[in-house]
PDB file of C-alpha atoms in Angstrom:
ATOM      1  CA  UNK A 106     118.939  77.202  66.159  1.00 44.00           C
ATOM      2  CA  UNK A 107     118.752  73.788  65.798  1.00 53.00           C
ATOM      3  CA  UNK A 108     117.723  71.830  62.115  1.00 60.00           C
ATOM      4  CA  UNK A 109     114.343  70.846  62.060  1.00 80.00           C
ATOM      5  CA  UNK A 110     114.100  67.682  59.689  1.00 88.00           C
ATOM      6  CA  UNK A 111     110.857  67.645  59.053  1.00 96.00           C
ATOM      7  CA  UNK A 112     110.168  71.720  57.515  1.00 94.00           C
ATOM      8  CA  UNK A 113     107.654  71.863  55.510  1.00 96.00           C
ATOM      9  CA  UNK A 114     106.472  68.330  55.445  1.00 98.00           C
ATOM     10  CA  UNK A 115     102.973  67.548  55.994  1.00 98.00           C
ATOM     11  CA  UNK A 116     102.744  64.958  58.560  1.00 98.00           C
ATOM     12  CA  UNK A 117      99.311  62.492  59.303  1.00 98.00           C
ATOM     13  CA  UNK A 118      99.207  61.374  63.040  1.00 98.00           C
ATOM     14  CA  UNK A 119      96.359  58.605  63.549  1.00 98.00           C
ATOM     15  CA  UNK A 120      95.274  57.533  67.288  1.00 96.00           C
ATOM     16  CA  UNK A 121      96.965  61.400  68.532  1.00 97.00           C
ATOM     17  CA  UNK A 122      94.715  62.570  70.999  1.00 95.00           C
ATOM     18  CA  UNK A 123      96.535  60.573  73.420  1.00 94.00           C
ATOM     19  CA  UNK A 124      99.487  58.246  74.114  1.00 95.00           C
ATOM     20  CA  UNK A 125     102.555  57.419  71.598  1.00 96.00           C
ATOM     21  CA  UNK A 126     100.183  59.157  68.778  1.00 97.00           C
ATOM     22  CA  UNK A 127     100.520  62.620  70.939  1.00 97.00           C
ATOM     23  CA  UNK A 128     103.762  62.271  71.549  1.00 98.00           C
ATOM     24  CA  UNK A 129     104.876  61.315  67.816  1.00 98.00           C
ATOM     25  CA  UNK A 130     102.892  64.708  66.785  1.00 98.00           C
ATOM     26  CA  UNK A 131     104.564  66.923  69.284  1.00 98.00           C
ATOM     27  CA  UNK A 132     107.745  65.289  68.092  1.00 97.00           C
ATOM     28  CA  UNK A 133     107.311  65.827  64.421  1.00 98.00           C
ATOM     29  CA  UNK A 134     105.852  69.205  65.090  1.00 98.00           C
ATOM     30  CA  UNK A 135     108.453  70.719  66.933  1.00 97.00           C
ATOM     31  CA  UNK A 136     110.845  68.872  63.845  1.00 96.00           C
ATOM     32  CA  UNK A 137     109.216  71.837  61.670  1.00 97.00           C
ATOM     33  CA  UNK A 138     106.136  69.389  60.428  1.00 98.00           C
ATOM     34  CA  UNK A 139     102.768  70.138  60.131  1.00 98.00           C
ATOM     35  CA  UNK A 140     100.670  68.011  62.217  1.00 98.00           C
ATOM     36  CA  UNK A 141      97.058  66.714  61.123  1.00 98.00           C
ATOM     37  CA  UNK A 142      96.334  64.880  63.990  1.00 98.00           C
ATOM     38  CA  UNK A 143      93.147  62.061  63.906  1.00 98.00           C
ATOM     39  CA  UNK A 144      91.133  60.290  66.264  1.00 97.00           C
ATOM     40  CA  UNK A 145      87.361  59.748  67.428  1.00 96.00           C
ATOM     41  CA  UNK A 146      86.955  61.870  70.022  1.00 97.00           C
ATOM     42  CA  UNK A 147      86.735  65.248  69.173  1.00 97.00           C
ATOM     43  CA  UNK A 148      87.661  66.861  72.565  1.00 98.00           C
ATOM     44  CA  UNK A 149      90.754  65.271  73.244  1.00 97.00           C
ATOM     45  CA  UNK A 150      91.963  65.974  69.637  1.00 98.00           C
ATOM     46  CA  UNK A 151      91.470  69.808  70.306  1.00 98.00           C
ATOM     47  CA  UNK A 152      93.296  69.788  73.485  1.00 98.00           C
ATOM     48  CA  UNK A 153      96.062  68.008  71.776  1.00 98.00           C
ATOM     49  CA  UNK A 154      95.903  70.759  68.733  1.00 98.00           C
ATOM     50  CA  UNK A 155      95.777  73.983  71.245  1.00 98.00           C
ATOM     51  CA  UNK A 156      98.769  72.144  72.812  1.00 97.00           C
ATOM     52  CA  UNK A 157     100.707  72.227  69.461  1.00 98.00           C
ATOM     53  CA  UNK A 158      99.409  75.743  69.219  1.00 98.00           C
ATOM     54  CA  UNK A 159     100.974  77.009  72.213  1.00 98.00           C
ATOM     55  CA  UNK A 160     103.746  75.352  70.775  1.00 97.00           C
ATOM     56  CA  UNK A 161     103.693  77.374  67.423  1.00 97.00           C
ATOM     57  CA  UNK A 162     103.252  73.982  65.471  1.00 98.00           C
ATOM     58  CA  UNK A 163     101.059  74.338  62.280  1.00 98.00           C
ATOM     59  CA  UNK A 164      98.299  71.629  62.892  1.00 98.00           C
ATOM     60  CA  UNK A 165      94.800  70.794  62.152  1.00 98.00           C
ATOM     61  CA  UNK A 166      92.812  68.072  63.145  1.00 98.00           C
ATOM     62  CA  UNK A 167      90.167  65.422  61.701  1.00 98.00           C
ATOM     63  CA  UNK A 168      87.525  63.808  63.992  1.00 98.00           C
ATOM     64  CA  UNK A 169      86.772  60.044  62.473  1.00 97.00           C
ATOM     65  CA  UNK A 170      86.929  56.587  62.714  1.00 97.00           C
ATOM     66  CA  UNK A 171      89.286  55.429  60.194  1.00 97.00           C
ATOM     67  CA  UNK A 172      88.661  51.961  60.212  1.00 97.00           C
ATOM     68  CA  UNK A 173      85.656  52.975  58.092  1.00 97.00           C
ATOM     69  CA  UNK A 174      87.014  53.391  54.407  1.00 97.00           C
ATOM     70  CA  UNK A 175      84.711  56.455  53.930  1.00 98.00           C
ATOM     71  CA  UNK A 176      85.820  58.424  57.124  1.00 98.00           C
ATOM     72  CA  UNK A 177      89.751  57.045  56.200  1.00 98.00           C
ATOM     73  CA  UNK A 178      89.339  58.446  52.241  1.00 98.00           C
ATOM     74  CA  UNK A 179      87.878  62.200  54.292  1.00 98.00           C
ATOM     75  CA  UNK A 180      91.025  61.949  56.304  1.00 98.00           C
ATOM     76  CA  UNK A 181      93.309  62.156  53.653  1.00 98.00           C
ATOM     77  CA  UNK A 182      91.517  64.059  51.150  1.00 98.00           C
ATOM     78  CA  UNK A 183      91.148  66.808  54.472  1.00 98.00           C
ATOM     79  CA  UNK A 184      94.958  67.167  54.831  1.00 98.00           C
ATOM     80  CA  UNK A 185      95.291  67.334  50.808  1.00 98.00           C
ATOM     81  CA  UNK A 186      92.775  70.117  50.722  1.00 98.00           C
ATOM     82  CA  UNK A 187      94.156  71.973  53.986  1.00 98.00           C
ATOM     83  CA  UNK A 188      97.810  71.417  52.720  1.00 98.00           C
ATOM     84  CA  UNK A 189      98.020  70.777  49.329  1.00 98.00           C
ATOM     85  CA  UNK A 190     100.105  67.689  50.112  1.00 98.00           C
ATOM     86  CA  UNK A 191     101.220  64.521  52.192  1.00 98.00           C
ATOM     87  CA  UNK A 192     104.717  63.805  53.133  1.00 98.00           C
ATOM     88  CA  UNK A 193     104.710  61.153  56.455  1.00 98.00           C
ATOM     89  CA  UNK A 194     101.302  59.143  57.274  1.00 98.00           C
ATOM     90  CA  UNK A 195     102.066  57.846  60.530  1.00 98.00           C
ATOM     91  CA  UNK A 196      99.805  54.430  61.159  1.00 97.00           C
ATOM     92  CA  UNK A 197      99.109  54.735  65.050  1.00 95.00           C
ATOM     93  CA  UNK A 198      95.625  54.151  65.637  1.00 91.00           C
ATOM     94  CA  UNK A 199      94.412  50.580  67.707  1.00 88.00           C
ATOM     95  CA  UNK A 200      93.315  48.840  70.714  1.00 85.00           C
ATOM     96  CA  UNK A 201      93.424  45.861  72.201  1.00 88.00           C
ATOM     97  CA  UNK A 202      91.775  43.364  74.259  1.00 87.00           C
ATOM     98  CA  UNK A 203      92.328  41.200  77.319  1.00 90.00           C
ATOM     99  CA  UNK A 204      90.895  37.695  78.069  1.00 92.00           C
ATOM    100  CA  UNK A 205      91.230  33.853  76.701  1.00 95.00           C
ATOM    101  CA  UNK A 206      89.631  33.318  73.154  1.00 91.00           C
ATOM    102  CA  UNK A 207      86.944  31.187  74.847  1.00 94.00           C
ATOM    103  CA  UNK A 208      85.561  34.393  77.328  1.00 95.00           C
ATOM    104  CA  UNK A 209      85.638  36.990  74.149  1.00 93.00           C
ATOM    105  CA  UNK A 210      82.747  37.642  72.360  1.00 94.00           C
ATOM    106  CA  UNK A 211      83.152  37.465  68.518  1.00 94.00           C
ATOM    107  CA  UNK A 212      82.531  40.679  68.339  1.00 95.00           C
ATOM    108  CA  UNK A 213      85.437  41.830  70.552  1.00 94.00           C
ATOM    109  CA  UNK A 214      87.522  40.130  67.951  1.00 93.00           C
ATOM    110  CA  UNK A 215      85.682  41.638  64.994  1.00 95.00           C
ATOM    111  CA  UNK A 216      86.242  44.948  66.581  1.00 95.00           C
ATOM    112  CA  UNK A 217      90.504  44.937  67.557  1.00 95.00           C
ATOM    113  CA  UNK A 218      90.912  43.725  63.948  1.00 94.00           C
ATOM    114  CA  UNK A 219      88.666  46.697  62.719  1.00 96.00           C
ATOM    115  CA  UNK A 220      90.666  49.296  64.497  1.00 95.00           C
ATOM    116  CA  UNK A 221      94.330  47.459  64.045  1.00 95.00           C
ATOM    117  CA  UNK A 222      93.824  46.071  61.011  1.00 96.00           C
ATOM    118  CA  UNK A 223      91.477  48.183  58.478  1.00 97.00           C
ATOM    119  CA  UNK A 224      92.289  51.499  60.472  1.00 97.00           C
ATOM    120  CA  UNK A 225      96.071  51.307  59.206  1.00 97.00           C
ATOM    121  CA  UNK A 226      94.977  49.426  55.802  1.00 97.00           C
ATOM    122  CA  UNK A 227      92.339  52.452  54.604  1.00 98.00           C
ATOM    123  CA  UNK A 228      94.038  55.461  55.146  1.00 98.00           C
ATOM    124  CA  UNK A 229      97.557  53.723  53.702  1.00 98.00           C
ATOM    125  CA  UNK A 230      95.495  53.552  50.609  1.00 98.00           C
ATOM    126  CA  UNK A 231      94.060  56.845  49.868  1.00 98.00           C
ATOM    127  CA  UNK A 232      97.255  58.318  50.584  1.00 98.00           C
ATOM    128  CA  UNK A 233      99.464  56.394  48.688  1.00 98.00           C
ATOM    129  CA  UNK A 234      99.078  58.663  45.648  1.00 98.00           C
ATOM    130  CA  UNK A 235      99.669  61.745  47.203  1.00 98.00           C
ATOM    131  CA  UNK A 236     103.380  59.874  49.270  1.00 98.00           C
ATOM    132  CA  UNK A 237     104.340  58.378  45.649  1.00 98.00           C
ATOM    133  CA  UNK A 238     104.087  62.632  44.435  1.00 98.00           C
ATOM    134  CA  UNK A 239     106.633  63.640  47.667  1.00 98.00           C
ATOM    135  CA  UNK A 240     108.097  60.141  47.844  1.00 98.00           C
ATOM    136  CA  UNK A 241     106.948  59.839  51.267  1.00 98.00           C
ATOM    137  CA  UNK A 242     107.053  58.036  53.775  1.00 98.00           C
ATOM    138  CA  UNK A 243     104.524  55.267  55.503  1.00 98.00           C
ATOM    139  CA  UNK A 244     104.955  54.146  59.289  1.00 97.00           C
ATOM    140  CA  UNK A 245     103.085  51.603  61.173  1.00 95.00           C
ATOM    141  CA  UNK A 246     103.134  51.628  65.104  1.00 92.00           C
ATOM    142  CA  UNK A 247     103.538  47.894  66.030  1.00 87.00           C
ATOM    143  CA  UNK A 248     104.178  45.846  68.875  1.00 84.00           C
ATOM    144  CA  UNK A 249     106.035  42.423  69.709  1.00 81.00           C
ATOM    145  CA  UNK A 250     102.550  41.066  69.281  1.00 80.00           C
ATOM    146  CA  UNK A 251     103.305  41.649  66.022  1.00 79.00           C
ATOM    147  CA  UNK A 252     105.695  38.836  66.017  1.00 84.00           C
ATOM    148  CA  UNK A 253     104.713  36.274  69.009  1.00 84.00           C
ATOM    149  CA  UNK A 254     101.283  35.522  69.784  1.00 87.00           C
ATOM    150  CA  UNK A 255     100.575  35.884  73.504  1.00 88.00           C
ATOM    151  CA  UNK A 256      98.320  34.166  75.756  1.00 90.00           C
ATOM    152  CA  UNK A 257      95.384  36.342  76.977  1.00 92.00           C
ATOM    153  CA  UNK A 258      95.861  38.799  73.693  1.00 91.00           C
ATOM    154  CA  UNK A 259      95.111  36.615  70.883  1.00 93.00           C
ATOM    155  CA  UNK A 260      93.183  39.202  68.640  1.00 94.00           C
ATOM    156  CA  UNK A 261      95.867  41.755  69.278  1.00 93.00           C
ATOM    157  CA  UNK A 262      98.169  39.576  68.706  1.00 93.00           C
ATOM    158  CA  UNK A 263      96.629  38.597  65.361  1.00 94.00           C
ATOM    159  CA  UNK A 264      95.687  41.722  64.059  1.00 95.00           C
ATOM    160  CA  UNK A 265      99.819  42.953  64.575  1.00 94.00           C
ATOM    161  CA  UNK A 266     100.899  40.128  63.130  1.00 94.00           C
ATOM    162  CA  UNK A 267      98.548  40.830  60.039  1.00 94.00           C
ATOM    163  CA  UNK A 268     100.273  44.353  59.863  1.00 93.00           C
ATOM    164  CA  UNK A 269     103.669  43.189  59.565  1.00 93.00           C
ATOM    165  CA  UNK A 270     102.795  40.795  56.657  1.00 95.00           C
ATOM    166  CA  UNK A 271     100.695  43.698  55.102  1.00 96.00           C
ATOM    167  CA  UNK A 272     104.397  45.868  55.794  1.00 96.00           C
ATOM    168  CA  UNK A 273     106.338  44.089  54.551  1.00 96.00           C
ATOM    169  CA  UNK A 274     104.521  42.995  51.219  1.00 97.00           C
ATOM    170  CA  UNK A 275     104.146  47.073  50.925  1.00 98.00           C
ATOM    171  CA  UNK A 276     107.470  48.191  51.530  1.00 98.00           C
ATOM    172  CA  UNK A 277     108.123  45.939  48.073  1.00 98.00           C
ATOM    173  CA  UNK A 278     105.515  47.247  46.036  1.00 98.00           C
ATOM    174  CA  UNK A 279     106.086  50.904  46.756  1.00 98.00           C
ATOM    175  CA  UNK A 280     110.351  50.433  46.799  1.00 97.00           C
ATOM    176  CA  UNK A 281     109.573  51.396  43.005  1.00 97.00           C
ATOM    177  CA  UNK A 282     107.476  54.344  43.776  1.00 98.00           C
ATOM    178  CA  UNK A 283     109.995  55.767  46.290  1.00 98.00           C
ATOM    179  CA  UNK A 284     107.773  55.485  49.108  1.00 98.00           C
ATOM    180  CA  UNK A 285     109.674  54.382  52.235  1.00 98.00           C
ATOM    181  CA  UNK A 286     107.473  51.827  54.296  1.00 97.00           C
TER     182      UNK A 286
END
């Protein structure tokens, strides 16, 4: 049987009802983790979670939008309740947009940096206590938006490149607190 790197490690999953966030929580799950798995539509996450079922993966799963800090601070007080710990918070959750600054509405703006932006930022802080306790581990989903802005995705593009800076300033304040970031 092969060694699964992740047993008993509690592992948070934003943005995995679909996509790379899915396929990250199968991953980890079938690593030995358990999976709390996060996004804002309910009926997608339990497909995903009877899918890690079938699977035999330990899971649960938290319906919110985490780019609001009370639904974020739920998230991660849920999986400390359910689990009694936090081991891996995986940053996934975003969206992006399409079209030249001067045919987006402010509010289409407003709203990528919301989900990019504040949807990694709250739930990285409300579980930063419990990862310093297990010396955990943080890891943000990015993109090469992250590092070159790109014509036709200028919020996305801004909102990844204000997750790196936010990275890499918190990779040096928890280096002391054996978090790995």
């Amino acid at each position: 049987m092969a060694k699964k790197g992740f047993q008993n490690k509690v592992a948070i999953v934003t943005g995995s009802s679909r996509g790379i966030g899915r396929e990250i929580a199968l991953s980890l799950g079938l690593e030995g983790a358990t999976i709390v798995l996060n996004g804002r539509d309910e009926a997608r996450l339990k497909a995903v979670s009877q899918e890690l079922n079938a699977l035999g993966i330990v899971n649960a799963y938290f319906t919110g939008d985490i780019s609001n800090l009370e639904e974020a601070k739920a998230l991660i007080l849920f999986t400390h309740d359910k689990f009694g710990q936090i081991d891996l918070l995986i940053n996934n959750v975003g969206i992006s947009s399409r079209g030249y600054i001067a045919d987006l509405h402010p509010s289409v703006i407003e709203q990528v940096f919301k989900s990019n932006v504040f949807g990694t930022m709250h739930p990285t802080h409300f579980a930063l206590p419990y990862l310093r306790q297990t010396k955990g581990q943080i890891v943000f989903i990015s993109s090469l938006a992250g590092i070159h802005g790109l014509p036709g995705l200028a919020p996305y593009c801004a909102s990844k490149m204000a997750l790196t800076a936010f990275v890499e300033a918190l990779r040096i304040e928890e280096k002391a607190n054996g978090v790995h970031v």
